[in-house]
JSON list of C-alpha atoms and ligand atoms in Angstrom, two decimals:
[
{"chain": "A", "resi": 1, "resn": "MET", "atom": "CA", "xyz": [-30.41, 52.97, 53.16]},
{"chain": "A", "resi": 2, "resn": "SER", "atom": "CA", "xyz": [-26.67, 52.85, 51.23]},
{"chain": "A", "resi": 3, "resn": "ASP", "atom": "CA", "xyz": [-25.08, 49.74, 52.51]},
{"chain": "A", "resi": 4, "resn": "CYS", "atom": "CA", "xyz": [-28.68, 47.99, 51.90]},
{"chain": "A", "resi": 5, "resn": "ILE", "atom": "CA", "xyz": [-29.02, 44.92, 49.11]},
{"chain": "A", "resi": 6, "resn": "PHE", "atom": "CA", "xyz": [-32.68, 45.59, 48.85]},
{"chain": "A", "resi": 7, "resn": "CYS", "atom": "CA", "xyz": [-32.37, 49.73, 48.72]},
{"chain": "A", "resi": 8, "resn": "LYS", "atom": "CA", "xyz": [-29.58, 48.62, 45.87]},
{"chain": "A", "resi": 9, "resn": "ILE", "atom": "CA", "xyz": [-31.76, 46.68, 43.92]},
{"chain": "A", "resi": 10, "resn": "VAL", "atom": "CA", "xyz": [-34.64, 49.22, 44.28]},
{"chain": "A", "resi": 11, "resn": "ASP", "atom": "CA", "xyz": [-32.12, 51.74, 42.69]},
{"chain": "A", "resi": 12, "resn": "LYS", "atom": "CA", "xyz": [-31.02, 49.51, 40.17]},
{"chain": "A", "resi": 13, "resn": "GLU", "atom": "CA", "xyz": [-27.49, 49.38, 41.41]},
{"chain": "A", "resi": 14, "resn": "ILE", "atom": "CA", "xyz": [-27.36, 45.53, 41.45]},
{"chain": "A", "resi": 15, "resn": "PRO", "atom": "CA", "xyz": [-29.39, 43.49, 38.86]},
{"chain": "A", "resi": 16, "resn": "ALA", "atom": "CA", "xyz": [-32.29, 41.28, 39.57]},
{"chain": "A", "resi": 17, "resn": "ASP", "atom": "CA", "xyz": [-34.94, 39.42, 38.04]},
{"chain": "A", "resi": 18, "resn": "ILE", "atom": "CA", "xyz": [-37.80, 41.97, 38.87]},
{"chain": "A", "resi": 19, "resn": "VAL", "atom": "CA", "xyz": [-41.39, 40.77, 37.87]},
{"chain": "A", "resi": 20, "resn": "TYR", "atom": "CA", "xyz": [-42.95, 44.02, 39.21]},
{"chain": "A", "resi": 21, "resn": "GLU", "atom": "CA", "xyz": [-42.56, 47.68, 39.99]},
{"chain": "A", "resi": 22, "resn": "ASP", "atom": "CA", "xyz": [-44.64, 50.66, 40.70]},
{"chain": "A", "resi": 23, "resn": "ASP", "atom": "CA", "xyz": [-44.61, 53.77, 42.79]},
{"chain": "A", "resi": 24, "resn": "LEU", "atom": "CA", "xyz": [-44.42, 52.05, 45.95]},
{"chain": "A", "resi": 25, "resn": "VAL", "atom": "CA", "xyz": [-42.86, 48.31, 45.37]},
{"chain": "A", "resi": 26, "resn": "VAL", "atom": "CA", "xyz": [-40.62, 46.05, 43.84]},
{"chain": "A", "resi": 27, "resn": "ALA", "atom": "CA", "xyz": [-41.34, 42.44, 43.40]},
{"chain": "A", "resi": 28, "resn": "PHE", "atom": "CA", "xyz": [-38.01, 39.98, 42.23]},
{"chain": "A", "resi": 29, "resn": "ASN", "atom": "CA", "xyz": [-37.60, 36.57, 42.36]},
{"chain": "A", "resi": 30, "resn": "ASP", "atom": "CA", "xyz": [-35.33, 35.19, 45.10]},
{"chain": "A", "resi": 31, "resn": "ILE", "atom": "CA", "xyz": [-31.80, 34.45, 44.24]},
{"chain": "A", "resi": 32, "resn": "GLU", "atom": "CA", "xyz": [-32.02, 31.04, 46.34]},
{"chain": "A", "resi": 33, "resn": "PRO", "atom": "CA", "xyz": [-35.71, 29.93, 45.36]},
{"chain": "A", "resi": 34, "resn": "GLN", "atom": "CA", "xyz": [-37.13, 27.67, 47.85]},
{"chain": "A", "resi": 35, "resn": "ALA", "atom": "CA", "xyz": [-40.02, 26.43, 45.41]},
{"chain": "A", "resi": 36, "resn": "PRO", "atom": "CA", "xyz": [-41.16, 27.06, 42.05]},
{"chain": "A", "resi": 37, "resn": "THR", "atom": "CA", "xyz": [-42.29, 30.34, 42.54]},
{"chain": "A", "resi": 38, "resn": "HIS", "atom": "CA", "xyz": [-40.40, 32.35, 45.43]},
{"chain": "A", "resi": 39, "resn": "ILE", "atom": "CA", "xyz": [-40.99, 35.52, 44.62]},
{"chain": "A", "resi": 40, "resn": "LEU", "atom": "CA", "xyz": [-39.73, 38.39, 47.30]},
{"chain": "A", "resi": 41, "resn": "VAL", "atom": "CA", "xyz": [-41.96, 42.02, 47.52]},
{"chain": "A", "resi": 42, "resn": "ILE", "atom": "CA", "xyz": [-40.54, 44.78, 49.06]},
{"chain": "A", "resi": 43, "resn": "PRO", "atom": "CA", "xyz": [-41.29, 48.24, 49.54]},
{"chain": "A", "resi": 44, "resn": "LYS", "atom": "CA", "xyz": [-39.32, 50.84, 48.00]},
{"chain": "A", "resi": 45, "resn": "GLU", "atom": "CA", "xyz": [-38.49, 52.81, 51.08]},
{"chain": "A", "resi": 46, "resn": "HIS", "atom": "CA", "xyz": [-36.36, 51.29, 53.53]},
{"chain": "A", "resi": 47, "resn": "ILE", "atom": "CA", "xyz": [-38.07, 49.87, 56.45]},
{"chain": "A", "resi": 48, "resn": "GLU", "atom": "CA", "xyz": [-36.00, 47.41, 58.71]},
{"chain": "A", "resi": 49, "resn": "SER", "atom": "CA", "xyz": [-38.68, 45.18, 59.68]},
{"chain": "A", "resi": 50, "resn": "LEU", "atom": "CA", "xyz": [-42.31, 44.59, 60.80]},
{"chain": "A", "resi": 51, "resn": "ASN", "atom": "CA", "xyz": [-41.00, 46.17, 64.14]},
{"chain": "A", "resi": 52, "resn": "GLU", "atom": "CA", "xyz": [-40.65, 49.40, 62.33]},
{"chain": "A", "resi": 53, "resn": "ILE", "atom": "CA", "xyz": [-43.91, 49.80, 60.52]},
{"chain": "A", "resi": 54, "resn": "HIS", "atom": "CA", "xyz": [-46.68, 52.31, 61.85]},
{"chain": "A", "resi": 55, "resn": "GLU", "atom": "CA", "xyz": [-49.78, 53.88, 61.16]},
{"chain": "A", "resi": 56, "resn": "ASP", "atom": "CA", "xyz": [-48.47, 55.75, 58.15]},
{"chain": "A", "resi": 57, "resn": "HIS", "atom": "CA", "xyz": [-47.59, 52.67, 56.29]},
{"chain": "A", "resi": 58, "resn": "LYS", "atom": "CA", "xyz": [-51.13, 50.99, 56.51]},
{"chain": "A", "resi": 59, "resn": "GLN", "atom": "CA", "xyz": [-51.75, 51.90, 52.95]},
{"chain": "A", "resi": 60, "resn": "LEU", "atom": "CA", "xyz": [-48.58, 50.75, 51.84]},
{"chain": "A", "resi": 61, "resn": "ILE", "atom": "CA", "xyz": [-48.98, 47.31, 53.83]},
{"chain": "A", "resi": 62, "resn": "GLY", "atom": "CA", "xyz": [-52.10, 47.14, 51.91]},
{"chain": "A", "resi": 63, "resn": "HIS", "atom": "CA", "xyz": [-50.62, 47.73, 48.60]},
{"chain": "A", "resi": 64, "resn": "ILE", "atom": "CA", "xyz": [-48.54, 45.21, 49.27]},
{"chain": "A", "resi": 65, "resn": "HIS", "atom": "CA", "xyz": [-51.05, 42.25, 49.94]},
{"chain": "A", "resi": 66, "resn": "LEU", "atom": "CA", "xyz": [-52.93, 43.71, 46.88]},
{"chain": "A", "resi": 67, "resn": "VAL", "atom": "CA", "xyz": [-49.53, 43.06, 44.52]},
{"chain": "A", "resi": 68, "resn": "ILE", "atom": "CA", "xyz": [-49.30, 39.44, 46.23]},
{"chain": "A", "resi": 69, "resn": "LYS", "atom": "CA", "xyz": [-52.64, 38.78, 45.08]},
{"chain": "A", "resi": 70, "resn": "LYS", "atom": "CA", "xyz": [-51.91, 39.63, 41.66]},
{"chain": "A", "resi": 71, "resn": "LEU", "atom": "CA", "xyz": [-48.57, 38.16, 41.49]},
{"chain": "A", "resi": 72, "resn": "ALA", "atom": "CA", "xyz": [-49.75, 34.61, 42.85]},
{"chain": "A", "resi": 73, "resn": "LYS", "atom": "CA", "xyz": [-52.43, 34.91, 40.62]},
{"chain": "A", "resi": 74, "resn": "GLU", "atom": "CA", "xyz": [-49.96, 35.65, 37.23]},
{"chain": "A", "resi": 75, "resn": "SER", "atom": "CA", "xyz": [-47.65, 32.85, 38.59]},
{"chain": "A", "resi": 76, "resn": "ASN", "atom": "CA", "xyz": [-50.91, 30.43, 38.65]},
{"chain": "A", "resi": 77, "resn": "ILE", "atom": "CA", "xyz": [-50.66, 29.28, 42.39]},
{"chain": "A", "resi": 78, "resn": "ALA", "atom": "CA", "xyz": [-53.44, 31.61, 43.67]},
{"chain": "A", "resi": 79, "resn": "ASP", "atom": "CA", "xyz": [-56.14, 28.55, 43.38]},
{"chain": "A", "resi": 80, "resn": "LYS", "atom": "CA", "xyz": [-53.32, 25.91, 44.73]},
{"chain": "A", "resi": 81, "resn": "GLY", "atom": "CA", "xyz": [-52.48, 27.71, 47.26]},
{"chain": "A", "resi": 82, "resn": "TYR", "atom": "CA", "xyz": [-49.37, 29.31, 48.43]},
{"chain": "A", "resi": 83, "resn": "ARG", "atom": "CA", "xyz": [-47.51, 30.95, 51.80]},
{"chain": "A", "resi": 84, "resn": "ILE", "atom": "CA", "xyz": [-46.57, 34.52, 52.66]},
{"chain": "A", "resi": 85, "resn": "VAL", "atom": "CA", "xyz": [-43.68, 34.93, 54.67]},
{"chain": "A", "resi": 86, "resn": "SER", "atom": "CA", "xyz": [-42.34, 38.14, 56.58]},
{"chain": "A", "resi": 87, "resn": "ASN", "atom": "CA", "xyz": [-39.29, 37.02, 58.38]},
{"chain": "A", "resi": 88, "resn": "CYS", "atom": "CA", "xyz": [-38.48, 39.54, 61.30]},
{"chain": "A", "resi": 89, "resn": "GLY", "atom": "CA", "xyz": [-35.35, 39.57, 63.18]},
{"chain": "A", "resi": 90, "resn": "LYS", "atom": "CA", "xyz": [-33.11, 36.93, 64.48]},
{"chain": "A", "resi": 91, "resn": "GLU", "atom": "CA", "xyz": [-34.77, 34.18, 65.83]},
{"chain": "A", "resi": 92, "resn": "GLY", "atom": "CA", "xyz": [-37.56, 35.11, 62.95]},
{"chain": "A", "resi": 93, "resn": "GLY", "atom": "CA", "xyz": [-34.43, 34.00, 60.36]},
{"chain": "A", "resi": 94, "resn": "GLN", "atom": "CA", "xyz": [-34.28, 37.72, 58.96]},
{"chain": "A", "resi": 95, "resn": "THR", "atom": "CA", "xyz": [-31.34, 37.81, 57.23]},
{"chain": "A", "resi": 96, "resn": "VAL", "atom": "CA", "xyz": [-31.86, 40.87, 54.86]},
{"chain": "A", "resi": 97, "resn": "ASP", "atom": "CA", "xyz": [-33.10, 43.79, 57.20]},
{"chain": "A", "resi": 98, "resn": "HIS", "atom": "CA", "xyz": [-35.10, 46.02, 54.64]},
{"chain": "A", "resi": 99, "resn": "ILE", "atom": "CA", "xyz": [-38.82, 44.50, 55.02]},
{"chain": "A", "resi": 100, "resn": "HIS", "atom": "CA", "xyz": [-39.86, 41.79, 52.61]},
{"chain": "A", "resi": 101, "resn": "TYR", "atom": "CA", "xyz": [-43.07, 39.73, 51.84]},
{"chain": "A", "resi": 102, "resn": "HIS", "atom": "CA", "xyz": [-42.04, 35.82, 50.48]},
{"chain": "A", "resi": 103, "resn": "ILE", "atom": "CA", "xyz": [-44.33, 34.36, 47.98]},
{"chain": "A", "resi": 104, "resn": "ILE", "atom": "CA", "xyz": [-43.65, 30.65, 48.17]},
{"chain": "A", "resi": 105, "resn": "GLY", "atom": "CA", "xyz": [-45.64, 28.33, 46.30]},
{"chain": "A", "resi": 106, "resn": "GLY", "atom": "CA", "xyz": [-45.77, 25.62, 43.38]},
{"chain": "A", "resi": 107, "resn": "ARG", "atom": "CA", "xyz": [-45.34, 22.68, 46.05]},
{"chain": "A", "resi": 108, "resn": "ASN", "atom": "CA", "xyz": [-46.79, 21.20, 48.95]},
{"chain": "A", "resi": 109, "resn": "LEU", "atom": "CA", "xyz": [-45.59, 23.35, 51.59]},
{"chain": "A", "resi": 110, "resn": "THR", "atom": "CA", "xyz": [-45.19, 21.61, 55.23]},
{"chain": "A", "resi": 111, "resn": "TRP", "atom": "CA", "xyz": [-46.35, 22.86, 58.87]},
{"chain": "A", "resi": 112, "resn": "PRO", "atom": "CA", "xyz": [-44.55, 24.11, 61.14]},
{"chain": "A", "resi": 113, "resn": "PRO", "atom": "CA", "xyz": [-41.60, 25.67, 59.70]},
{"chain": "A", "resi": 114, "resn": "GLY", "atom": "CA", "xyz": [-38.04, 24.76, 60.42]},
{"chain": "B", "resi": 201, "resn": "AMP", "atom": "P1", "xyz": [-34.84, 36.45, 54.71]},
{"chain": "B", "resi": 201, "resn": "AMP", "atom": "O1", "xyz": [-33.98, 35.28, 55.12]},
{"chain": "B", "resi": 201, "resn": "AMP", "atom": "O2", "xyz": [-36.23, 36.56, 55.34]},
{"chain": "B", "resi": 201, "resn": "AMP", "atom": "O3", "xyz": [-34.07, 37.65, 55.40]},
{"chain": "B", "resi": 201, "resn": "AMP", "atom": "O4", "xyz": [-34.86, 36.72, 53.69]},
{"chain": "B", "resi": 201, "resn": "AMP", "atom": "C1", "xyz": [-33.74, 37.06, 52.10]},
{"chain": "B", "resi": 201, "resn": "AMP", "atom": "C2", "xyz": [-33.79, 36.72, 51.00]},
{"chain": "B", "resi": 201, "resn": "AMP", "atom": "O5", "xyz": [-33.40, 37.17, 50.05]},
{"chain": "B", "resi": 201, "resn": "AMP", "atom": "C3", "xyz": [-33.39, 34.93, 51.11]},
{"chain": "B", "resi": 201, "resn": "AMP", "atom": "O6", "xyz": [-34.84, 33.83, 50.60]},
{"chain": "B", "resi": 201, "resn": "AMP", "atom": "C4", "xyz": [-32.51, 35.29, 49.70]},
{"chain": "B", "resi": 201, "resn": "AMP", "atom": "O7", "xyz": [-32.25, 34.06, 49.03]},
{"chain": "B", "resi": 201, "resn": "AMP", "atom": "C5", "xyz": [-33.03, 36.69, 49.23]},
{"chain": "B", "resi": 201, "resn": "AMP", "atom": "N1", "xyz": [-32.10, 37.62, 48.66]},
{"chain": "B", "resi": 201, "resn": "AMP", "atom": "C6", "xyz": [-30.83, 37.87, 48.97]},
{"chain": "B", "resi": 201, "resn": "AMP", "atom": "N2", "xyz": [-29.82, 38.68, 48.24]},
{"chain": "B", "resi": 201, "resn": "AMP", "atom": "C7", "xyz": [-30.77, 38.53, 46.99]},
{"chain": "B", "resi": 201, "resn": "AMP", "atom": "C8", "xyz": [-30.76, 39.13, 45.94]},
{"chain": "B", "resi": 201, "resn": "AMP", "atom": "N3", "xyz": [-29.33, 39.93, 45.16]},
{"chain": "B", "resi": 201, "resn": "AMP", "atom": "N4", "xyz": [-31.44, 38.90, 44.89]},
{"chain": "B", "resi": 201, "resn": "AMP", "atom": "C9", "xyz": [-32.66, 38.08, 45.07]},
{"chain": "B", "resi": 201, "resn": "AMP", "atom": "N5", "xyz": [-32.93, 37.89, 46.21]},
{"chain": "B", "resi": 201, "resn": "AMP", "atom": "C10", "xyz": [-31.84, 37.75, 46.97]},
{"chain": "B", "resi": 202, "resn": "ZN", "atom": "ZN1", "xyz": [-33.19, 48.87, 52.48]}
]
């Protein structure tokens, strides 16, 4: 999608601190980290949000979870604990309309979220 900032990161039209990439996904450090580890994992395909995923995405979504697990381990937060967040829609706090999974860790995280 031409005006999507995350598609531009996928296409290398704008720079990002990419920590992992394969055929299906890109992962990069969040530009405004909320914790010592704050990585965003996105599919290369432009999917607006969780509301837009369907049966054909099952393998992709499963793959994203395996990538999250690998990155959490590499970031040394797997054993200590961390949080995965996918904000969906306006009231969910989504500000970029390309589905993404926040990996947040490296400090004690409070609950409930704001
Ligand atoms: P959300 O509010 O859940 O839609 O999350 C969007 C996230 O993208 C925020 O945490 C932003 O800090 C992050 N973000 C926005 N633009 C960039 C960028 N160019 N590079 C890295 N992270 C970004
Ligand atoms: Zn996009």
